[in-house]
Structure formats: C-alpha cells, structure tokens
mmCIF file with all atom_site columns, C-alpha atoms and ligand atoms in Angstrom:
data_model
loop_
_atom_site.group_PDB
_atom_site.id
_atom_site.type_symbol
_atom_site.label_atom_id
_atom_site.label_alt_id
_atom_site.label_comp_id
_atom_site.label_asym_id
_atom_site.label_entity_id
_atom_site.label_seq_id
_atom_site.pdbx_PDB_ins_code
_atom_site.Cartn_x
_atom_site.Cartn_y
_atom_site.Cartn_z
_atom_site.occupancy
_atom_site.B_iso_or_equiv
_atom_site.pdbx_formal_charge
_atom_site.auth_seq_id
_atom_site.auth_comp_id
_atom_site.auth_asym_id
_atom_site.auth_atom_id
_atom_site.pdbx_PDB_model_num
ATOM   1   C  CA  . UNK A 1 1   ? -0.021  0.095  -0.042  1.00 89.00 ? 1   UNK A CA  1
ATOM   2   C  CA  . UNK A 1 2   ? 1.331   3.629  -1.264  1.00 95.00 ? 2   UNK A CA  1
ATOM   3   C  CA  . UNK A 1 3   ? 1.299   6.590  1.766   1.00 97.00 ? 3   UNK A CA  1
ATOM   4   C  CA  . UNK A 1 4   ? -1.084  8.367  0.279   1.00 97.00 ? 4   UNK A CA  1
ATOM   5   C  CA  . UNK A 1 5   ? -3.511  5.240  0.119   1.00 98.00 ? 5   UNK A CA  1
ATOM   6   C  CA  . UNK A 1 6   ? -2.718  4.666  4.483   1.00 98.00 ? 6   UNK A CA  1
ATOM   7   C  CA  . UNK A 1 7   ? -3.156  8.200  4.225   1.00 98.00 ? 7   UNK A CA  1
ATOM   8   C  CA  . UNK A 1 8   ? -6.970  7.795  2.798   1.00 98.00 ? 8   UNK A CA  1
ATOM   9   C  CA  . UNK A 1 9   ? -7.442  4.514  4.585   1.00 98.00 ? 9   UNK A CA  1
ATOM   10  C  CA  . UNK A 1 10  ? -6.043  6.930  8.056   1.00 98.00 ? 10  UNK A CA  1
ATOM   11  C  CA  . UNK A 1 11  ? -9.258  9.098  7.190   1.00 98.00 ? 11  UNK A CA  1
ATOM   12  C  CA  . UNK A 1 12  ? -11.385 6.409  6.363   1.00 98.00 ? 12  UNK A CA  1
ATOM   13  C  CA  . UNK A 1 13  ? -10.844 5.281  10.091  1.00 98.00 ? 13  UNK A CA  1
ATOM   14  C  CA  . UNK A 1 14  ? -11.819 8.383  10.653  1.00 98.00 ? 14  UNK A CA  1
ATOM   15  C  CA  . UNK A 1 15  ? -14.652 9.560  9.405   1.00 98.00 ? 15  UNK A CA  1
ATOM   16  C  CA  . UNK A 1 16  ? -15.991 6.152  9.153   1.00 98.00 ? 16  UNK A CA  1
ATOM   17  C  CA  . UNK A 1 17  ? -15.982 6.631  12.996  1.00 98.00 ? 17  UNK A CA  1
ATOM   18  C  CA  . UNK A 1 18  ? -17.077 10.214 13.992  1.00 98.00 ? 18  UNK A CA  1
ATOM   19  C  CA  . UNK A 1 19  ? -21.084 10.148 13.251  1.00 97.00 ? 19  UNK A CA  1
ATOM   20  C  CA  . UNK A 1 20  ? -20.780 14.629 12.640  1.00 97.00 ? 20  UNK A CA  1
ATOM   21  C  CA  . UNK A 1 21  ? -19.020 13.690 9.761   1.00 98.00 ? 21  UNK A CA  1
ATOM   22  C  CA  . UNK A 1 22  ? -20.914 11.076 8.784   1.00 98.00 ? 22  UNK A CA  1
ATOM   23  C  CA  . UNK A 1 23  ? -24.004 12.488 8.996   1.00 98.00 ? 23  UNK A CA  1
ATOM   24  C  CA  . UNK A 1 24  ? -22.446 15.436 7.298   1.00 98.00 ? 24  UNK A CA  1
ATOM   25  C  CA  . UNK A 1 25  ? -21.868 13.340 4.388   1.00 98.00 ? 25  UNK A CA  1
ATOM   26  C  CA  . UNK A 1 26  ? -21.325 9.413  4.365   1.00 98.00 ? 26  UNK A CA  1
ATOM   27  C  CA  . UNK A 1 27  ? -17.890 8.633  3.049   1.00 98.00 ? 27  UNK A CA  1
ATOM   28  C  CA  . UNK A 1 28  ? -17.629 8.315  -0.690  1.00 98.00 ? 28  UNK A CA  1
ATOM   29  C  CA  . UNK A 1 29  ? -18.290 5.316  -2.771  1.00 98.00 ? 29  UNK A CA  1
ATOM   30  C  CA  . UNK A 1 30  ? -16.632 6.317  -5.987  1.00 98.00 ? 30  UNK A CA  1
ATOM   31  C  CA  . UNK A 1 31  ? -13.263 6.824  -5.290  1.00 98.00 ? 31  UNK A CA  1
ATOM   32  C  CA  . UNK A 1 32  ? -10.833 6.266  -7.603  1.00 97.00 ? 32  UNK A CA  1
ATOM   33  C  CA  . UNK A 1 33  ? -7.105  6.057  -7.991  1.00 94.00 ? 33  UNK A CA  1
ATOM   34  C  CA  . UNK A 1 34  ? -6.078  9.666  -9.669  1.00 94.00 ? 34  UNK A CA  1
ATOM   35  C  CA  . UNK A 1 35  ? -2.783  10.246 -11.177 1.00 90.00 ? 35  UNK A CA  1
ATOM   36  C  CA  . UNK A 1 36  ? -1.480  13.692 -9.335  1.00 94.00 ? 36  UNK A CA  1
ATOM   37  C  CA  . UNK A 1 37  ? 2.081   14.752 -9.181  1.00 95.00 ? 37  UNK A CA  1
ATOM   38  C  CA  . UNK A 1 38  ? 3.366   15.589 -5.394  1.00 96.00 ? 38  UNK A CA  1
ATOM   39  C  CA  . UNK A 1 39  ? 4.487   19.321 -5.200  1.00 95.00 ? 39  UNK A CA  1
ATOM   40  C  CA  . UNK A 1 40  ? 5.830   20.807 -2.167  1.00 92.00 ? 40  UNK A CA  1
ATOM   41  C  CA  . UNK A 1 41  ? 5.197   24.274 0.094   1.00 90.00 ? 41  UNK A CA  1
ATOM   42  C  CA  . UNK A 1 42  ? 7.129   25.588 2.594   1.00 89.00 ? 42  UNK A CA  1
ATOM   43  C  CA  . UNK A 1 43  ? 4.628   23.875 5.300   1.00 88.00 ? 43  UNK A CA  1
ATOM   44  C  CA  . UNK A 1 44  ? 5.553   20.528 4.050   1.00 87.00 ? 44  UNK A CA  1
ATOM   45  C  CA  . UNK A 1 45  ? 9.076   20.865 4.410   1.00 85.00 ? 45  UNK A CA  1
ATOM   46  C  CA  . UNK A 1 46  ? 8.470   21.845 8.409   1.00 86.00 ? 46  UNK A CA  1
ATOM   47  C  CA  . UNK A 1 47  ? 5.886   19.450 9.042   1.00 87.00 ? 47  UNK A CA  1
ATOM   48  C  CA  . UNK A 1 48  ? 8.420   17.193 10.641  1.00 84.00 ? 48  UNK A CA  1
ATOM   49  C  CA  . UNK A 1 49  ? 9.279   19.712 13.544  1.00 87.00 ? 49  UNK A CA  1
ATOM   50  C  CA  . UNK A 1 50  ? 6.296   20.066 13.853  1.00 90.00 ? 50  UNK A CA  1
ATOM   51  C  CA  . UNK A 1 51  ? 4.345   19.107 17.213  1.00 92.00 ? 51  UNK A CA  1
ATOM   52  C  CA  . UNK A 1 52  ? 0.336   18.481 16.535  1.00 96.00 ? 52  UNK A CA  1
ATOM   53  C  CA  . UNK A 1 53  ? -0.455  15.696 19.057  1.00 95.00 ? 53  UNK A CA  1
ATOM   54  C  CA  . UNK A 1 54  ? -3.874  15.216 18.485  1.00 96.00 ? 54  UNK A CA  1
ATOM   55  C  CA  . UNK A 1 55  ? -6.198  13.053 19.887  1.00 97.00 ? 55  UNK A CA  1
ATOM   56  C  CA  . UNK A 1 56  ? -6.359  9.236  20.292  1.00 97.00 ? 56  UNK A CA  1
ATOM   57  C  CA  . UNK A 1 57  ? -8.914  9.637  17.473  1.00 97.00 ? 57  UNK A CA  1
ATOM   58  C  CA  . UNK A 1 58  ? -7.103  11.680 15.260  1.00 98.00 ? 58  UNK A CA  1
ATOM   59  C  CA  . UNK A 1 59  ? -2.984  10.701 16.317  1.00 97.00 ? 59  UNK A CA  1
ATOM   60  C  CA  . UNK A 1 60  ? -3.803  7.506  13.253  1.00 98.00 ? 60  UNK A CA  1
ATOM   61  C  CA  . UNK A 1 61  ? -4.226  10.360 10.055  1.00 98.00 ? 61  UNK A CA  1
ATOM   62  C  CA  . UNK A 1 62  ? -1.610  13.119 11.825  1.00 97.00 ? 62  UNK A CA  1
ATOM   63  C  CA  . UNK A 1 63  ? 1.210   10.176 11.541  1.00 97.00 ? 63  UNK A CA  1
ATOM   64  C  CA  . UNK A 1 64  ? -0.373  8.690  7.656   1.00 97.00 ? 64  UNK A CA  1
ATOM   65  C  CA  . UNK A 1 65  ? 0.336   12.792 6.584   1.00 97.00 ? 65  UNK A CA  1
ATOM   66  C  CA  . UNK A 1 66  ? 3.808   13.102 7.855   1.00 95.00 ? 66  UNK A CA  1
ATOM   67  C  CA  . UNK A 1 67  ? 4.158   10.050 6.705   1.00 95.00 ? 67  UNK A CA  1
ATOM   68  C  CA  . UNK A 1 68  ? 2.880   10.896 3.181   1.00 96.00 ? 68  UNK A CA  1
ATOM   69  C  CA  . UNK A 1 69  ? 4.143   14.519 2.692   1.00 95.00 ? 69  UNK A CA  1
ATOM   70  C  CA  . UNK A 1 70  ? 7.282   14.034 -0.268  1.00 95.00 ? 70  UNK A CA  1
ATOM   71  C  CA  . UNK A 1 71  ? 4.297   12.375 -1.867  1.00 96.00 ? 71  UNK A CA  1
ATOM   72  C  CA  . UNK A 1 72  ? 1.329   14.979 -1.908  1.00 97.00 ? 72  UNK A CA  1
ATOM   73  C  CA  . UNK A 1 73  ? -0.016  17.916 -3.722  1.00 97.00 ? 73  UNK A CA  1
ATOM   74  C  CA  . UNK A 1 74  ? 0.836   20.660 -1.889  1.00 96.00 ? 74  UNK A CA  1
ATOM   75  C  CA  . UNK A 1 75  ? -1.075  22.974 -2.316  1.00 95.00 ? 75  UNK A CA  1
ATOM   76  C  CA  . UNK A 1 76  ? -1.631  27.148 -1.964  1.00 92.00 ? 76  UNK A CA  1
ATOM   77  C  CA  . UNK A 1 77  ? -4.579  28.753 -3.958  1.00 87.00 ? 77  UNK A CA  1
ATOM   78  C  CA  . UNK A 1 78  ? -4.055  31.973 -2.595  1.00 87.00 ? 78  UNK A CA  1
ATOM   79  C  CA  . UNK A 1 79  ? -0.978  35.012 -4.011  1.00 88.00 ? 79  UNK A CA  1
ATOM   80  C  CA  . UNK A 1 80  ? 1.411   37.726 -2.148  1.00 90.00 ? 80  UNK A CA  1
ATOM   81  C  CA  . UNK A 1 81  ? -1.092  40.180 -2.062  1.00 88.00 ? 81  UNK A CA  1
ATOM   82  C  CA  . UNK A 1 82  ? -4.278  38.918 -0.869  1.00 89.00 ? 82  UNK A CA  1
ATOM   83  C  CA  . UNK A 1 83  ? -2.840  36.861 2.243   1.00 88.00 ? 83  UNK A CA  1
ATOM   84  C  CA  . UNK A 1 84  ? 0.459   37.781 2.988   1.00 88.00 ? 84  UNK A CA  1
ATOM   85  C  CA  . UNK A 1 85  ? 3.746   36.908 2.590   1.00 88.00 ? 85  UNK A CA  1
ATOM   86  C  CA  . UNK A 1 86  ? 3.441   35.739 6.477   1.00 87.00 ? 86  UNK A CA  1
ATOM   87  C  CA  . UNK A 1 87  ? 0.314   33.359 5.653   1.00 87.00 ? 87  UNK A CA  1
ATOM   88  C  CA  . UNK A 1 88  ? 2.265   31.499 2.471   1.00 88.00 ? 88  UNK A CA  1
ATOM   89  C  CA  . UNK A 1 89  ? 4.811   30.178 4.649   1.00 89.00 ? 89  UNK A CA  1
ATOM   90  C  CA  . UNK A 1 90  ? 2.693   28.893 7.037   1.00 90.00 ? 90  UNK A CA  1
ATOM   91  C  CA  . UNK A 1 91  ? -0.121  27.323 5.394   1.00 93.00 ? 91  UNK A CA  1
ATOM   92  C  CA  . UNK A 1 92  ? -0.928  24.607 2.743   1.00 94.00 ? 92  UNK A CA  1
ATOM   93  C  CA  . UNK A 1 93  ? -3.533  22.153 1.909   1.00 96.00 ? 93  UNK A CA  1
ATOM   94  C  CA  . UNK A 1 94  ? -3.905  18.503 0.656   1.00 98.00 ? 94  UNK A CA  1
ATOM   95  C  CA  . UNK A 1 95  ? -6.820  17.390 -2.005  1.00 98.00 ? 95  UNK A CA  1
ATOM   96  C  CA  . UNK A 1 96  ? -7.408  14.445 -0.540  1.00 98.00 ? 96  UNK A CA  1
ATOM   97  C  CA  . UNK A 1 97  ? -10.407 13.102 -1.728  1.00 98.00 ? 97  UNK A CA  1
ATOM   98  C  CA  . UNK A 1 98  ? -11.988 15.045 -4.157  1.00 98.00 ? 98  UNK A CA  1
ATOM   99  C  CA  . UNK A 1 99  ? -12.517 16.400 -8.795  1.00 96.00 ? 99  UNK A CA  1
ATOM   100 C  CA  . UNK A 1 100 ? -9.252  17.401 -8.034  1.00 96.00 ? 100 UNK A CA  1
ATOM   101 C  CA  . UNK A 1 101 ? -7.685  15.322 -5.583  1.00 97.00 ? 101 UNK A CA  1
ATOM   102 C  CA  . UNK A 1 102 ? -5.252  12.336 -4.836  1.00 98.00 ? 102 UNK A CA  1
ATOM   103 C  CA  . UNK A 1 103 ? -8.380  10.247 -5.247  1.00 98.00 ? 103 UNK A CA  1
ATOM   104 C  CA  . UNK A 1 104 ? -11.609 10.626 -7.471  1.00 98.00 ? 104 UNK A CA  1
ATOM   105 C  CA  . UNK A 1 105 ? -14.541 11.387 -6.093  1.00 98.00 ? 105 UNK A CA  1
ATOM   106 C  CA  . UNK A 1 106 ? -17.602 13.233 -7.127  1.00 96.00 ? 106 UNK A CA  1
ATOM   107 C  CA  . UNK A 1 107 ? -18.951 13.099 -3.793  1.00 97.00 ? 107 UNK A CA  1
ATOM   108 C  CA  . UNK A 1 108 ? -17.812 14.527 -2.083  1.00 98.00 ? 108 UNK A CA  1
ATOM   109 C  CA  . UNK A 1 109 ? -13.963 16.471 -1.729  1.00 98.00 ? 109 UNK A CA  1
ATOM   110 C  CA  . UNK A 1 110 ? -11.717 15.973 1.529   1.00 98.00 ? 110 UNK A CA  1
ATOM   111 C  CA  . UNK A 1 111 ? -9.104  18.393 2.422   1.00 98.00 ? 111 UNK A CA  1
ATOM   112 C  CA  . UNK A 1 112 ? -6.585  18.833 5.186   1.00 98.00 ? 112 UNK A CA  1
ATOM   113 C  CA  . UNK A 1 113 ? -5.074  21.816 6.072   1.00 97.00 ? 113 UNK A CA  1
ATOM   114 C  CA  . UNK A 1 114 ? -2.385  23.032 7.890   1.00 96.00 ? 114 UNK A CA  1
ATOM   115 C  CA  . UNK A 1 115 ? -2.261  26.777 9.218   1.00 95.00 ? 115 UNK A CA  1
ATOM   116 C  CA  . UNK A 1 116 ? 0.660   27.805 11.102  1.00 94.00 ? 116 UNK A CA  1
ATOM   117 C  CA  . UNK A 1 117 ? 0.501   28.820 15.269  1.00 95.00 ? 117 UNK A CA  1
ATOM   118 C  CA  . UNK A 1 118 ? -1.185  33.282 15.538  1.00 94.00 ? 118 UNK A CA  1
ATOM   119 C  CA  . UNK A 1 119 ? -2.778  33.324 11.337  1.00 94.00 ? 119 UNK A CA  1
ATOM   120 C  CA  . UNK A 1 120 ? -5.806  34.623 10.285  1.00 94.00 ? 120 UNK A CA  1
ATOM   121 C  CA  . UNK A 1 121 ? -7.273  33.304 7.338   1.00 93.00 ? 121 UNK A CA  1
ATOM   122 C  CA  . UNK A 1 122 ? -8.897  36.989 6.732   1.00 93.00 ? 122 UNK A CA  1
ATOM   123 C  CA  . UNK A 1 123 ? -12.895 36.589 5.602   1.00 95.00 ? 123 UNK A CA  1
ATOM   124 C  CA  . UNK A 1 124 ? -13.056 34.318 2.613   1.00 94.00 ? 124 UNK A CA  1
ATOM   125 C  CA  . UNK A 1 125 ? -16.145 32.438 0.938   1.00 96.00 ? 125 UNK A CA  1
ATOM   126 C  CA  . UNK A 1 126 ? -17.227 29.180 -1.276  1.00 97.00 ? 126 UNK A CA  1
ATOM   127 C  CA  . UNK A 1 127 ? -20.067 28.107 -2.586  1.00 98.00 ? 127 UNK A CA  1
ATOM   128 C  CA  . UNK A 1 128 ? -19.536 24.387 -1.259  1.00 98.00 ? 128 UNK A CA  1
ATOM   129 C  CA  . UNK A 1 129 ? -21.192 23.489 2.580   1.00 98.00 ? 129 UNK A CA  1
ATOM   130 C  CA  . UNK A 1 130 ? -17.988 22.803 4.104   1.00 98.00 ? 130 UNK A CA  1
ATOM   131 C  CA  . UNK A 1 131 ? -17.305 21.251 7.357   1.00 98.00 ? 131 UNK A CA  1
ATOM   132 C  CA  . UNK A 1 132 ? -14.125 21.546 9.192   1.00 98.00 ? 132 UNK A CA  1
ATOM   133 C  CA  . UNK A 1 133 ? -12.913 18.784 12.421  1.00 98.00 ? 133 UNK A CA  1
ATOM   134 C  CA  . UNK A 1 134 ? -10.157 19.674 14.416  1.00 98.00 ? 134 UNK A CA  1
ATOM   135 C  CA  . UNK A 1 135 ? -7.343  16.758 14.218  1.00 98.00 ? 135 UNK A CA  1
ATOM   136 C  CA  . UNK A 1 136 ? -4.222  19.050 15.504  1.00 98.00 ? 136 UNK A CA  1
ATOM   137 C  CA  . UNK A 1 137 ? -4.803  22.916 17.241  1.00 97.00 ? 137 UNK A CA  1
ATOM   138 C  CA  . UNK A 1 138 ? -7.440  24.382 18.103  1.00 97.00 ? 138 UNK A CA  1
ATOM   139 C  CA  . UNK A 1 139 ? -8.814  27.823 16.378  1.00 98.00 ? 139 UNK A CA  1
ATOM   140 C  CA  . UNK A 1 140 ? -12.142 30.323 16.511  1.00 98.00 ? 140 UNK A CA  1
ATOM   141 C  CA  . UNK A 1 141 ? -13.934 30.903 13.948  1.00 98.00 ? 141 UNK A CA  1
ATOM   142 C  CA  . UNK A 1 142 ? -16.496 33.582 12.940  1.00 98.00 ? 142 UNK A CA  1
ATOM   143 C  CA  . UNK A 1 143 ? -18.989 33.346 10.545  1.00 97.00 ? 143 UNK A CA  1
ATOM   144 C  CA  . UNK A 1 144 ? -21.624 36.080 9.737   1.00 96.00 ? 144 UNK A CA  1
ATOM   145 C  CA  . UNK A 1 145 ? -24.935 35.571 11.285  1.00 96.00 ? 145 UNK A CA  1
ATOM   146 C  CA  . UNK A 1 146 ? -23.218 32.779 14.445  1.00 96.00 ? 146 UNK A CA  1
ATOM   147 C  CA  . UNK A 1 147 ? -21.571 33.461 17.290  1.00 97.00 ? 147 UNK A CA  1
ATOM   148 C  CA  . UNK A 1 148 ? -17.758 32.538 16.966  1.00 97.00 ? 148 UNK A CA  1
ATOM   149 C  CA  . UNK A 1 149 ? -16.551 29.655 18.448  1.00 98.00 ? 149 UNK A CA  1
ATOM   150 C  CA  . UNK A 1 150 ? -13.391 27.948 19.611  1.00 98.00 ? 150 UNK A CA  1
ATOM   151 C  CA  . UNK A 1 151 ? -13.131 24.748 17.236  1.00 98.00 ? 151 UNK A CA  1
ATOM   152 C  CA  . UNK A 1 152 ? -10.845 22.082 18.990  1.00 97.00 ? 152 UNK A CA  1
ATOM   153 C  CA  . UNK A 1 153 ? -9.315  18.529 18.652  1.00 97.00 ? 153 UNK A CA  1
ATOM   154 C  CA  . UNK A 1 154 ? -12.280 16.996 17.514  1.00 97.00 ? 154 UNK A CA  1
ATOM   155 C  CA  . UNK A 1 155 ? -15.142 18.962 17.201  1.00 98.00 ? 155 UNK A CA  1
ATOM   156 C  CA  . UNK A 1 156 ? -16.078 20.660 14.166  1.00 98.00 ? 156 UNK A CA  1
ATOM   157 C  CA  . UNK A 1 157 ? -18.039 23.713 12.937  1.00 98.00 ? 157 UNK A CA  1
ATOM   158 C  CA  . UNK A 1 158 ? -19.920 24.099 9.576   1.00 98.00 ? 158 UNK A CA  1
ATOM   159 C  CA  . UNK A 1 159 ? -20.321 27.083 6.795   1.00 98.00 ? 159 UNK A CA  1
ATOM   160 C  CA  . UNK A 1 160 ? -23.925 27.471 4.352   1.00 98.00 ? 160 UNK A CA  1
ATOM   161 C  CA  . UNK A 1 161 ? -22.915 28.250 0.737   1.00 98.00 ? 161 UNK A CA  1
ATOM   162 C  CA  . UNK A 1 162 ? -21.234 31.537 0.401   1.00 97.00 ? 162 UNK A CA  1
ATOM   163 C  CA  . UNK A 1 163 ? -21.647 32.573 4.391   1.00 97.00 ? 163 UNK A CA  1
ATOM   164 C  CA  . UNK A 1 164 ? -18.301 35.037 4.620   1.00 97.00 ? 164 UNK A CA  1
ATOM   165 C  CA  . UNK A 1 165 ? -15.969 32.603 8.159   1.00 97.00 ? 165 UNK A CA  1
ATOM   166 C  CA  . UNK A 1 166 ? -12.746 34.126 9.232   1.00 97.00 ? 166 UNK A CA  1
ATOM   167 C  CA  . UNK A 1 167 ? -10.314 31.701 10.617  1.00 97.00 ? 167 UNK A CA  1
ATOM   168 C  CA  . UNK A 1 168 ? -7.259  33.060 13.869  1.00 97.00 ? 168 UNK A CA  1
ATOM   169 C  CA  . UNK A 1 169 ? -5.151  30.487 15.043  1.00 97.00 ? 169 UNK A CA  1
ATOM   170 C  CA  . UNK A 1 170 ? -3.912  29.884 17.988  1.00 96.00 ? 170 UNK A CA  1
ATOM   171 C  CA  . UNK A 1 171 ? -0.934  28.768 20.441  1.00 95.00 ? 171 UNK A CA  1
ATOM   172 C  CA  . UNK A 1 172 ? -0.150  25.974 18.188  1.00 95.00 ? 172 UNK A CA  1
ATOM   173 C  CA  . UNK A 1 173 ? 0.039   25.365 14.540  1.00 96.00 ? 173 UNK A CA  1
ATOM   174 C  CA  . UNK A 1 174 ? -3.559  24.801 12.777  1.00 97.00 ? 174 UNK A CA  1
ATOM   175 C  CA  . UNK A 1 175 ? -4.388  21.573 11.088  1.00 98.00 ? 175 UNK A CA  1
ATOM   176 C  CA  . UNK A 1 176 ? -7.834  20.039 10.444  1.00 98.00 ? 176 UNK A CA  1
ATOM   177 C  CA  . UNK A 1 177 ? -9.387  17.913 8.354   1.00 98.00 ? 177 UNK A CA  1
ATOM   178 C  CA  . UNK A 1 178 ? -12.223 19.850 6.118   1.00 98.00 ? 178 UNK A CA  1
ATOM   179 C  CA  . UNK A 1 179 ? -15.204 18.627 3.755   1.00 98.00 ? 179 UNK A CA  1
ATOM   180 C  CA  . UNK A 1 180 ? -16.916 19.537 0.860   1.00 98.00 ? 180 UNK A CA  1
ATOM   181 C  CA  . UNK A 1 181 ? -19.814 18.738 0.106   1.00 98.00 ? 181 UNK A CA  1
ATOM   182 C  CA  . UNK A 1 182 ? -23.523 19.927 -2.774  1.00 96.00 ? 182 UNK A CA  1
ATOM   183 C  CA  . UNK A 1 183 ? -22.925 22.543 -5.199  1.00 96.00 ? 183 UNK A CA  1
ATOM   184 C  CA  . UNK A 1 184 ? -19.300 24.138 -5.959  1.00 96.00 ? 184 UNK A CA  1
ATOM   185 C  CA  . UNK A 1 185 ? -17.265 20.665 -5.143  1.00 94.00 ? 185 UNK A CA  1
ATOM   186 C  CA  . UNK A 1 186 ? -15.071 22.102 -7.783  1.00 93.00 ? 186 UNK A CA  1
ATOM   187 C  CA  . UNK A 1 187 ? -14.602 26.117 -6.737  1.00 94.00 ? 187 UNK A CA  1
ATOM   188 C  CA  . UNK A 1 188 ? -12.478 27.220 -4.736  1.00 92.00 ? 188 UNK A CA  1
ATOM   189 C  CA  . UNK A 1 189 ? -13.087 30.204 -1.979  1.00 92.00 ? 189 UNK A CA  1
ATOM   190 C  CA  . UNK A 1 190 ? -12.497 33.635 -2.366  1.00 92.00 ? 190 UNK A CA  1
ATOM   191 C  CA  . UNK A 1 191 ? -11.607 36.155 0.278   1.00 91.00 ? 191 UNK A CA  1
ATOM   192 C  CA  . UNK A 1 192 ? -14.436 38.704 0.929   1.00 92.00 ? 192 UNK A CA  1
ATOM   193 C  CA  . UNK A 1 193 ? -15.443 42.512 2.081   1.00 81.00 ? 193 UNK A CA  1
ATOM   194 C  CA  . UNK A 1 194 ? -15.455 41.742 6.126   1.00 67.00 ? 194 UNK A CA  1
HETATM 195 ZN ZN1 . LIG B 2 .   ? -14.424 27.517 4.399   1.00 61.58 ? 201 LIG B ZN1 1
#
C-alpha cells in the first residue's frame, strides 16, 4: 500500500468512526485512484518538526500525513497580495479526495489543511457547504450570522453556501480535515469584504 493510500485509509477510518462527519456526508463510495504530481510547499518541508499532538482519534491521520507528505500535492491557492508573506510560509493544504484530489470523487471533497500559530485566515467564502473537523491545535471561528466559537481537536464547525467566515489560529499549529459537499464542490474559496 502506498503512503498516500495509507493516508486515505486513515482519513476513512476517522470519518467512519465520527458520527458528526458521517451525518454531514457519508464516506464517498466512488473513489478511484488519480495521477497527481507531488508538490512541496514551505510548510510541508517543516511538518516533521511541528508538534501536532491531536487526540487518540485523530493521531492516525496525523501520522499518515507526516509519512505521506513527500508524495502529496501541497497547494496554496491564494496570492501574496491576498494573504501576505507570513501566511504563505505557514499555510498549505492537500486535496486527499475530490474532483482534483489524489483520489477522485464527484460526491465529496476532503482536504487536510495546515495553518501555523497566530495566523488570521481573513474573511472568505465559497459556494460549497463545508465542515471543518479539527485534527490538532485550536482555532477561533467567526462566521456571518453565527456566534464565534473555539474549535478544539475532535470538534467540528459547519459553514453554509457562501457564508463568509474567518479563522484565527492560537498558540499551536492548527490542522484540520475539511469536507465540501453540494454545488460548487469543484470551486475555490475567495476572499470577501468583512
Ligand atoms: Zn471555508
């Protein structure tokens, strides 16, 4: 089994064992292998040194992510003008499965995203509905029309279609598994005015 396949397997185990994730969207049954060229990003190169304690339930995904990192296509879909240099140095994400992920699915898109400590991921929005599930670290989430909330490992936060949201990471790196469902699943988030 490849390291990327092991990562998918760890994500599937977590997803299937977490009622909140399964209730939001069942694990996709249409996954197929897809050729994706690995691509590093600054944060991926430092992942081995980062403390990512997680929880008993999320540790399997964290370990599989560390192991698979050299084989993963790390993405950054914002420009320096949009988010600044520091953000680009300490943020990156991988589409594990989805329309353009390591494994193809047309039913659900699943990412793992990393943000360094003390970062503000400014107001943004996207068409697809989203559920964040914290793997390690904590972040404060703000969303238009919803109370602010601190989301800890093992906790989830949902965003509706086009609902503007913002995230602030605390004193530890923040690692999350995010799923997108519904219309606009193949799209990208875009910064919006607060
Ligand atoms: Zn989002």
